[in-house]
Coordinates of C-alpha atoms and ligand atoms in Angstrom, one line a residue:
X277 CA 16.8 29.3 21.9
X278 CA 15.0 32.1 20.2
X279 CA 13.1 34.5 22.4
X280 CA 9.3 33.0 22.6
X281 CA 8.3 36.6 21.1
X282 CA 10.4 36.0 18.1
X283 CA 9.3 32.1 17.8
X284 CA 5.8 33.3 18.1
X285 CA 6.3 36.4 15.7
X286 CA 7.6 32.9 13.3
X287 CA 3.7 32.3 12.7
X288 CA 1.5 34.6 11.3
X289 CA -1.2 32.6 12.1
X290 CA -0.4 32.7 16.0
X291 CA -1.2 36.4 15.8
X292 CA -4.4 36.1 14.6
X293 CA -8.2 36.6 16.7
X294 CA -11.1 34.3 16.6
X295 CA -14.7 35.7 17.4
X296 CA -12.7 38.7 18.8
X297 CA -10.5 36.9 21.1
X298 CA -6.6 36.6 20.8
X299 CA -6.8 32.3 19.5
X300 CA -4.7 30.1 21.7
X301 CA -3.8 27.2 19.6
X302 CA -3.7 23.9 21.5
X303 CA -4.8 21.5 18.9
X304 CA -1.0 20.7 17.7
X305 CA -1.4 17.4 18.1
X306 CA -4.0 17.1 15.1
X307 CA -1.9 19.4 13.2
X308 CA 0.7 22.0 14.0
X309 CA 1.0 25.5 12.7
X310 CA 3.2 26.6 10.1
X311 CA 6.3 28.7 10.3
X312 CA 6.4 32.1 7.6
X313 CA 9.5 29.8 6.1
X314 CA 7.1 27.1 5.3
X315 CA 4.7 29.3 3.4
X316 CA 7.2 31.2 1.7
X317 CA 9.1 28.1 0.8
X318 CA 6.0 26.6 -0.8
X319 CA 5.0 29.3 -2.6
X320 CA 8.7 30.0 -4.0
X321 CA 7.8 26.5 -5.9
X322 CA 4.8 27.2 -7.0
X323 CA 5.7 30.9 -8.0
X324 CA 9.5 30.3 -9.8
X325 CA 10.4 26.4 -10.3
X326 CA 7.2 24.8 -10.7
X327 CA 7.7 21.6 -13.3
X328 CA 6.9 17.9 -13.0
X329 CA 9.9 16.1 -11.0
X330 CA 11.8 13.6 -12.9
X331 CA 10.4 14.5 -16.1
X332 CA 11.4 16.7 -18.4
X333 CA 14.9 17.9 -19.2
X334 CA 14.1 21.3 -19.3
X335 CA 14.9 24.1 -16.2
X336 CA 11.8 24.3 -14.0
X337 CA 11.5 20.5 -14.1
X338 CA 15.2 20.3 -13.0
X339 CA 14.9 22.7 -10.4
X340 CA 11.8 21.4 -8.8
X341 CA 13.5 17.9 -9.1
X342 CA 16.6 18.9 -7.0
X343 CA 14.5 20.8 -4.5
X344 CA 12.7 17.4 -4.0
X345 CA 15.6 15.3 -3.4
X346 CA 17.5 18.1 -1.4
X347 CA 14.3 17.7 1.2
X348 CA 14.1 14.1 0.9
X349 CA 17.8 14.8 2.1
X350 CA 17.0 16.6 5.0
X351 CA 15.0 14.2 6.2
X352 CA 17.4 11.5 5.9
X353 CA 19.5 13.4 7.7
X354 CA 16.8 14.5 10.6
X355 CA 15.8 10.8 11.6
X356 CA 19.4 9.6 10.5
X357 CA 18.5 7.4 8.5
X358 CA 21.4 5.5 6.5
X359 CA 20.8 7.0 3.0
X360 CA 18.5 9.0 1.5
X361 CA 17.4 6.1 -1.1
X362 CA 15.6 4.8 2.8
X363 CA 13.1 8.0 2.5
X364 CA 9.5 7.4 0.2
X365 CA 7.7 10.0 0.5
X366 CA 3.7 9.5 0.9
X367 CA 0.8 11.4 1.6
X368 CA 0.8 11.2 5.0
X369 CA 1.4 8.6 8.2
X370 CA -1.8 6.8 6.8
X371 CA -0.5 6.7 3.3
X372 CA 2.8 5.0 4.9
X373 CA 0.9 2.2 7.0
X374 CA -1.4 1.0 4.4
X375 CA 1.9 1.0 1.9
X376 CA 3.7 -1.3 4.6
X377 CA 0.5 -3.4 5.4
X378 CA -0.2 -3.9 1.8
X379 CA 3.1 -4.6 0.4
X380 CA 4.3 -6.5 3.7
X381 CA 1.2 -8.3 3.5
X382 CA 2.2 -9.6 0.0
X383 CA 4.8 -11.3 0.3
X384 CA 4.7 -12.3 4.0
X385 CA 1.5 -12.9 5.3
X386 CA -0.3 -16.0 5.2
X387 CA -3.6 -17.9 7.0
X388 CA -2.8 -17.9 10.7
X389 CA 0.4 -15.2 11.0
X390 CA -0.2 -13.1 13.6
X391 CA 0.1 -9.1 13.6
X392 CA 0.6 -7.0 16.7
X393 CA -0.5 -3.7 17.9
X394 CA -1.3 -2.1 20.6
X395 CA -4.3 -0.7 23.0
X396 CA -2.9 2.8 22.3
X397 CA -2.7 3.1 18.5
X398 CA -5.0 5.3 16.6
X399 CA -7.3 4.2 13.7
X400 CA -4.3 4.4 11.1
X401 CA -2.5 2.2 12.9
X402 CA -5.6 -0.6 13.3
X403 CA -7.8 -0.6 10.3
X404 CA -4.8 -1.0 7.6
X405 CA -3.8 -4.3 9.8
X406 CA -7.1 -5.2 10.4
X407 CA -7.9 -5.1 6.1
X408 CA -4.5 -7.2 5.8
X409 CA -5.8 -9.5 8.7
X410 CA -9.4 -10.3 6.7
X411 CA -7.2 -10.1 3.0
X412 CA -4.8 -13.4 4.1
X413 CA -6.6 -15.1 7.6
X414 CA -4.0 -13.7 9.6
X415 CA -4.8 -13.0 13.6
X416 CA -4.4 -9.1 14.7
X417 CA -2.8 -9.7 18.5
X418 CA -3.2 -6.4 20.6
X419 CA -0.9 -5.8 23.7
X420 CA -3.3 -4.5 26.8
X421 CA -2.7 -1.2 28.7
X422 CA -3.4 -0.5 32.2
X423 CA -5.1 2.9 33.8
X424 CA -2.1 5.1 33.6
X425 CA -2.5 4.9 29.8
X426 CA 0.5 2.5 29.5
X427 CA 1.0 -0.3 27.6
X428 CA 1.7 -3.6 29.6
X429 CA 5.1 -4.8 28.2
X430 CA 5.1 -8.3 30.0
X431 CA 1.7 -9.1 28.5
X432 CA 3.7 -7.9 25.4
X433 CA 6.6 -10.4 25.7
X434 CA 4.0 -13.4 26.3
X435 CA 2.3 -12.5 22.8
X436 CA 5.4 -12.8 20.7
X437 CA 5.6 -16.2 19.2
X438 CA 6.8 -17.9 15.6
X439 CA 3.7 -16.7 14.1
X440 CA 4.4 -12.8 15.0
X441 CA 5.0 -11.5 11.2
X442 CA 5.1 -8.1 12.4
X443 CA 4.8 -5.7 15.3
X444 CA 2.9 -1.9 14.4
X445 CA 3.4 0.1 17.2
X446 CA 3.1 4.2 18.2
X447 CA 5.7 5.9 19.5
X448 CA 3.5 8.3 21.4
X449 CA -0.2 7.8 22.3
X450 CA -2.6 10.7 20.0
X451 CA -5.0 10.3 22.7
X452 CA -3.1 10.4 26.2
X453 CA 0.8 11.5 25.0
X454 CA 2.4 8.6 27.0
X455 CA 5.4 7.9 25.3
X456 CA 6.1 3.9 24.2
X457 CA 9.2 2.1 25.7
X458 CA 9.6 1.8 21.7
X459 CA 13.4 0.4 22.1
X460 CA 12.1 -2.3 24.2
X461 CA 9.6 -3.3 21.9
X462 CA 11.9 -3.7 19.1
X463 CA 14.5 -5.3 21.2
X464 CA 12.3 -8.2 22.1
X465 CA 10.7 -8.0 18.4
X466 CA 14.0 -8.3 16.8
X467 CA 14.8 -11.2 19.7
X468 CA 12.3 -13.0 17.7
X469 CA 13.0 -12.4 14.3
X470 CA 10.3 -9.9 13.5
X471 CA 10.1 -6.2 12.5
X472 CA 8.5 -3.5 13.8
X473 CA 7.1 -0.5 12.3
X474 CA 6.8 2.5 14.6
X475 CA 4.2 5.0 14.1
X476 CA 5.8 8.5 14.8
X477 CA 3.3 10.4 14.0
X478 CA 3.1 12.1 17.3
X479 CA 6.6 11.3 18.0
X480 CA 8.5 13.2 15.9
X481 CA 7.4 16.6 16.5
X482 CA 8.7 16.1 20.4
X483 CA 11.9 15.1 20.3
X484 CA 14.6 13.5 18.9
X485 CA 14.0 10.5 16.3
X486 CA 17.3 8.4 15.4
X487 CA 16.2 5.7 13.6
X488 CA 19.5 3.9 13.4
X489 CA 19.8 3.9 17.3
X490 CA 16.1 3.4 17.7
X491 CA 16.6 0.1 15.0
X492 CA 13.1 0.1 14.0
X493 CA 12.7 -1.4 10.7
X494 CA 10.0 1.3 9.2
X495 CA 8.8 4.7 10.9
X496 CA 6.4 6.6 9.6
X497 CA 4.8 10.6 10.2
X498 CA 3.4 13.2 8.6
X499 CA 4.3 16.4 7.7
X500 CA 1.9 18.7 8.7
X501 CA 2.2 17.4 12.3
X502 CA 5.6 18.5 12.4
X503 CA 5.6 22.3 11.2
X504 CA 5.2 21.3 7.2
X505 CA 2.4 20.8 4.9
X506 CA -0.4 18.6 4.3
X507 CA -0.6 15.8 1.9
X508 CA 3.4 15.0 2.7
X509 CA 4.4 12.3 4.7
X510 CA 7.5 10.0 5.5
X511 CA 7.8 6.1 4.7
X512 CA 11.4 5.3 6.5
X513 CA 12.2 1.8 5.7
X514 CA 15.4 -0.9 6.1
X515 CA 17.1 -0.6 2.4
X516 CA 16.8 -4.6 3.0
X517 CA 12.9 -4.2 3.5
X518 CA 12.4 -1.8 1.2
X519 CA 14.6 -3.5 -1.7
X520 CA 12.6 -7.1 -0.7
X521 CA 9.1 -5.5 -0.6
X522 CA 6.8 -5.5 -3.9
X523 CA 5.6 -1.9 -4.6
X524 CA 2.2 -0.5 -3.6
X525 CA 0.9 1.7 -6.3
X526 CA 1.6 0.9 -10.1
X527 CA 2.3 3.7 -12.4
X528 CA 4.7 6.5 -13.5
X529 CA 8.1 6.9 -12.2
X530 CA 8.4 3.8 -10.1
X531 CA 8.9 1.9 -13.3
X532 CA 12.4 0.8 -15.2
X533 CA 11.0 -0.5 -18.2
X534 CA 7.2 -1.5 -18.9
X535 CA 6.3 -3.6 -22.0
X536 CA 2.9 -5.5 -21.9
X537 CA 4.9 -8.4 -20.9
X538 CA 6.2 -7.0 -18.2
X539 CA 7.0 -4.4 -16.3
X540 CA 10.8 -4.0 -14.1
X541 CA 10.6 -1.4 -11.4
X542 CA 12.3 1.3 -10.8
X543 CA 15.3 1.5 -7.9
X544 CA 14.8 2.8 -4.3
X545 CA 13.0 5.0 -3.4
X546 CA 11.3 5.9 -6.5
X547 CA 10.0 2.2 -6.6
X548 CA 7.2 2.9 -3.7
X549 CA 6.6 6.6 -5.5
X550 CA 4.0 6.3 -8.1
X551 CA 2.8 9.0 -10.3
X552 CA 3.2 12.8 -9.4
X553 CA 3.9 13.6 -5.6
X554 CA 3.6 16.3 -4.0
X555 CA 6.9 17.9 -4.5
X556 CA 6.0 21.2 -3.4
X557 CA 4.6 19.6 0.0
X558 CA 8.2 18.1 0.5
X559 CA 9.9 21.2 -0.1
X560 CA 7.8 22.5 2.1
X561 CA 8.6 19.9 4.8
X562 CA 12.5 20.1 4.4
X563 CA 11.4 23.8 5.5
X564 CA 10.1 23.2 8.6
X565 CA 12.8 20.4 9.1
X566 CA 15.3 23.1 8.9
X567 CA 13.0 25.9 11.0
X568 CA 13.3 23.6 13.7
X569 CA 16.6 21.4 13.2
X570 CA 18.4 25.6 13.9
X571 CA 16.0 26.4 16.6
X572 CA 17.0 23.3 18.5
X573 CA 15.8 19.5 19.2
X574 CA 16.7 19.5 22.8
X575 CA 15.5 22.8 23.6
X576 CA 12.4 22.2 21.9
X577 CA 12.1 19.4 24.0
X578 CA 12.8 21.2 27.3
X579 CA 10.0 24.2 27.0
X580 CA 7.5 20.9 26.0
X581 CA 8.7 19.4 29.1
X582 CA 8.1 22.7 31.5
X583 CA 4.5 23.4 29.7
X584 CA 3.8 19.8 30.2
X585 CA 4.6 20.2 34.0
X586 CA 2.8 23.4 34.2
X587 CA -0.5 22.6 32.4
X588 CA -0.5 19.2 34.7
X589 CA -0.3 21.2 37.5
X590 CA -2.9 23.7 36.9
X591 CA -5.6 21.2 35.2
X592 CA -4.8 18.5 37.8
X593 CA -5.6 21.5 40.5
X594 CA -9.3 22.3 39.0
X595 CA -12.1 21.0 41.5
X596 CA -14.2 18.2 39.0
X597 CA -11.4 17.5 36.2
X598 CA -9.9 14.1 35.8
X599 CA -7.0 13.7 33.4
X600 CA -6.8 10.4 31.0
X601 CA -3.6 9.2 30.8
X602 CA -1.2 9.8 33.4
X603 CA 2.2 8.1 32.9
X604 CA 5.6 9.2 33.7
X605 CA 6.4 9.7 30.3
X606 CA 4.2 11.9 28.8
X607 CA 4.9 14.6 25.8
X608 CA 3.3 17.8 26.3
X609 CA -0.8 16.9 26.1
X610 CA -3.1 16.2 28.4
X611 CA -6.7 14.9 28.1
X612 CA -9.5 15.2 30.7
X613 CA -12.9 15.5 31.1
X614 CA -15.2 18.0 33.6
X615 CA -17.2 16.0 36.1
X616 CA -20.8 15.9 34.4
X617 CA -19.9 17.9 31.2
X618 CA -19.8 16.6 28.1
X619 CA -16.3 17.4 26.2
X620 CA -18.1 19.1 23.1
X621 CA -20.2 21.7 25.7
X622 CA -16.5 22.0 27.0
X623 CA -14.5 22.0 23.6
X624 CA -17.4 24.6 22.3
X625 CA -17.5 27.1 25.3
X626 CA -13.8 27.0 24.7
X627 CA -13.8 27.8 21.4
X628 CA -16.3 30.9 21.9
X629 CA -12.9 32.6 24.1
X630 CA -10.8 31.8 21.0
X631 CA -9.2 28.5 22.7
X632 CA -9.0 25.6 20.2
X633 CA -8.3 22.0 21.9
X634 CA -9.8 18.8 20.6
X635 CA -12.7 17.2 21.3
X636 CA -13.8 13.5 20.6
X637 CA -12.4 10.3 20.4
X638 CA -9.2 11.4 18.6
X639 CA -8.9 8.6 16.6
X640 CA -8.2 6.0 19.4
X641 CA -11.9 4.5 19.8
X642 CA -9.9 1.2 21.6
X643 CA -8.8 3.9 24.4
X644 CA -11.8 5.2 25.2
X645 CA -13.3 2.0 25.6
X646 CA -10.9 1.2 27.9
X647 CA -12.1 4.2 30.1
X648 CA -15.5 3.7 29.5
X649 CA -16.1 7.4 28.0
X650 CA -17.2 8.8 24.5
X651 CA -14.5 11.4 24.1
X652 CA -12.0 13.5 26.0
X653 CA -10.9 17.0 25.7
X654 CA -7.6 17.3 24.7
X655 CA -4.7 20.1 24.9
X656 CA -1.8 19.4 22.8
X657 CA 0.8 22.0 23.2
X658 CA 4.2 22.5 21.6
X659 CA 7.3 24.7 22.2
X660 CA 5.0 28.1 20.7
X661 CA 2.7 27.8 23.6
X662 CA 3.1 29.7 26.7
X663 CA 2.2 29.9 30.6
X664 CA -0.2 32.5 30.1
X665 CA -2.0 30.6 27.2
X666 CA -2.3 27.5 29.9
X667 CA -3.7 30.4 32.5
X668 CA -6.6 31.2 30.1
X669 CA -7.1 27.7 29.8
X670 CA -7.6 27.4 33.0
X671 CA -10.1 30.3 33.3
X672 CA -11.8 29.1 30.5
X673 CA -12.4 25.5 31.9
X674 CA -13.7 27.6 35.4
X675 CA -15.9 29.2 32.6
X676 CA -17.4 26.1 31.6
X677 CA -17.8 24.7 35.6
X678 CA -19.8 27.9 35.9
X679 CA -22.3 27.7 32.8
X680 CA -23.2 23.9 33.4
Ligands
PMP817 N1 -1.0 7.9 14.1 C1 -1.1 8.8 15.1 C2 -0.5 8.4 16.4 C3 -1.7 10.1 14.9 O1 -1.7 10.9 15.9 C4 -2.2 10.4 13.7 C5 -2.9 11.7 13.4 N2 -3.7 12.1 14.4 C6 -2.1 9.4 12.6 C7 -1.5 8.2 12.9 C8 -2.6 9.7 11.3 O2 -2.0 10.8 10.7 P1 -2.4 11.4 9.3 O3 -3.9 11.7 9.5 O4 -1.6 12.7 9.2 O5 -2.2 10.4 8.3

């Protein structure tokens, strides 16, 4: 792997201050920074080859065309997904859950199915269900988790029945970073004839995803968590799923032939893409897909893992800090709270020495509940983080102790 100079050296913006101070970035898991590739791959779009996709016969419209289905390519090829006719691109993991909920909805769910998620899932991976639920009179079914932020997988196997249309489960906790015995889930799913969507949204930025081997039937992230834009996400779906569901938006390009009649829809993947997409967000994804893909998965994967171990150590060793969440299997975040501080005094004294974590409920109301608080703090780190970033953590949170 590259030098972590050089990898930092890879984002301009990690070399920026804040209020004077050098900024430690630890808010990855809300969104990631970009790589100079990224930028300059989105701008070369917008500079050189900028024409509608699919349109027009003429050169910029071609060029931007190609450059949208090359990175619709490379993420075929990054999750391993089957063919590239399994990728829709959408805005966004929230623009790929409501597409499944609403078009799964349609044509399979009627008064009395049941749905499942789980305690973990953030608010993209509730509310979409929850509208389907109150659309058709179905029953939203939610597996329990216990205090390690885990979720309870016997519990899990007693709530599959006939009525389970669907399973909608994260791969990794927003909130905590425990990472989902996801292959389990879809085992037993499967066992009972239903599919699962997994939300990767945290997922796929820490590790690798292989969709085939995982044998989820949809999986779903954004871009700008992993490296890329905003306003790009990823709908990976079962060519059986995809060819069987209706589509989700009407409009141009996902039709064949309209007439006032009627209207035949256009062939996979196009059929879920309606209207102009963000083709120069995509390009910009297959970017980072590459930026990362040639600086290496695994060992990605390992620095995650020894930050993870490091931060734990450190945080777990302040006097008056309790850490949410503390599985086995973890990716590299860790939330906690200072004994008698509130997280925004915390998140906001941090923020003065140029440290950005986040602050709140991140999403995941249903988990804070659980732990009776309002909000955590939470570090999310990723492979352009570093020791001594985690040491001025640490002196910052002994900053805090001392102020309140
Ligand atoms: N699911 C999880 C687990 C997430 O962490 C997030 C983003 N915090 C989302 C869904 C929603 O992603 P987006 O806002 O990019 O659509």
């Amino acid at each position: 792997m590259k030098d972590i100079s050089e990898i930092r050296s890879d984002f301009p913006i990690l070399g920026r201050k804040v209020y004077g101070k050098q900024l430690v970035y630890f808010d990855n898991g809300a969104t990631a920074q970009k790589p100079q590739r990224v930028i300059d791959s989105v701008d070369e779009i917008l500079t050189f080859f900028n024409g509608n996709i699919h349109r027009g016969v003429h050169y910029l419209s071609d060029m931007a065309s190609e450059s949208y289905e090359n990175a619709r390519q490379k993420v075929a090829a990054f999750i391993n997904a089957s063919g590239k006719e399994e990728i829709v691109f959408t805005s966004g993991t929230t623009g790929s859950i409501n597409t499944i909920a609403f078009s799964f909805g349609e044509r399979y769910i009627k008064r009395g199915d049941e749905i499942i998620v789980s305690h973990l899932e953030h608010h993209a991976n509730i509310v979409p269900w929850q509208m389907l639920c109150e659309r058709k009179g179905a029953i939203l079914k939610v597996i329990p988790m216990n205090s390690n932020g885990e979720i309870i997988t016997g519990e899990y196997l007693k709530l599959l029945s006939p009525k389970t249309k669907i399973v909608a489960i994260t791969q990794v906790s927003n909130a905590l970073g425990t990472i989902v015995p996801v292959n389990e889930i879809i085992e037993a799913a499967h066992s009972n004839n239903t599919p699962v969507l997994v939300d990767g949204a945290q997922g796929i930025q820490h590790g690798i995803v292989d969709v085939q081997k995982m044998d989820c039937d949809f999986y779903v992230f954004s871009g700008h968590k992993i490296y890329g834009p905003t306003g790009i996400g990823v709908l990976y779906g079962k060519k059986k799923w995809l060819e069987e569901l209706p589509p989700y938006q009407g409009g141009g390009d996902m039709v064949e032939k309209v007439t006032f009649e009627k209207t035949t829809y256009n062939h996979l993947p196009f059929k879920f893409e309606a209207g102009t997409m963000n083709y120069a967000g995509a390009v910009g994804l297959g970017a980072a897909l590459d930026y990362i893909t040639e600086l290496g998965r695994e060992e990605i994967a390992e620095r995650e893992r020894q930050l993870l171990s490091y931060a734990t150590e450190c945080i777990s060793g302040i006097e008056g800090v309790t850490i949410y969440g503390n599985s086995e299997r973890k990716i590299s975040t860790i939330s906690f709270l200072i004994d008698g501080i509130h997280q925004y005094d915390t998140g906001m004294v941090l923020d003065k020495l140029g440290i950005a974590v986040r602050t709140g409920t991140h999403c995941a109301q249903p988990v804070m509940d659980f732990f009776g608080i309002d909000g955590t703090v939470r570090v999310s780190m990723c492979f352009y983080n570093t020791r001594q970033e985690i040491e001025a953590l640490v002196q910052g949170i002994e900053k805090v102790k001392s102020m309140f």
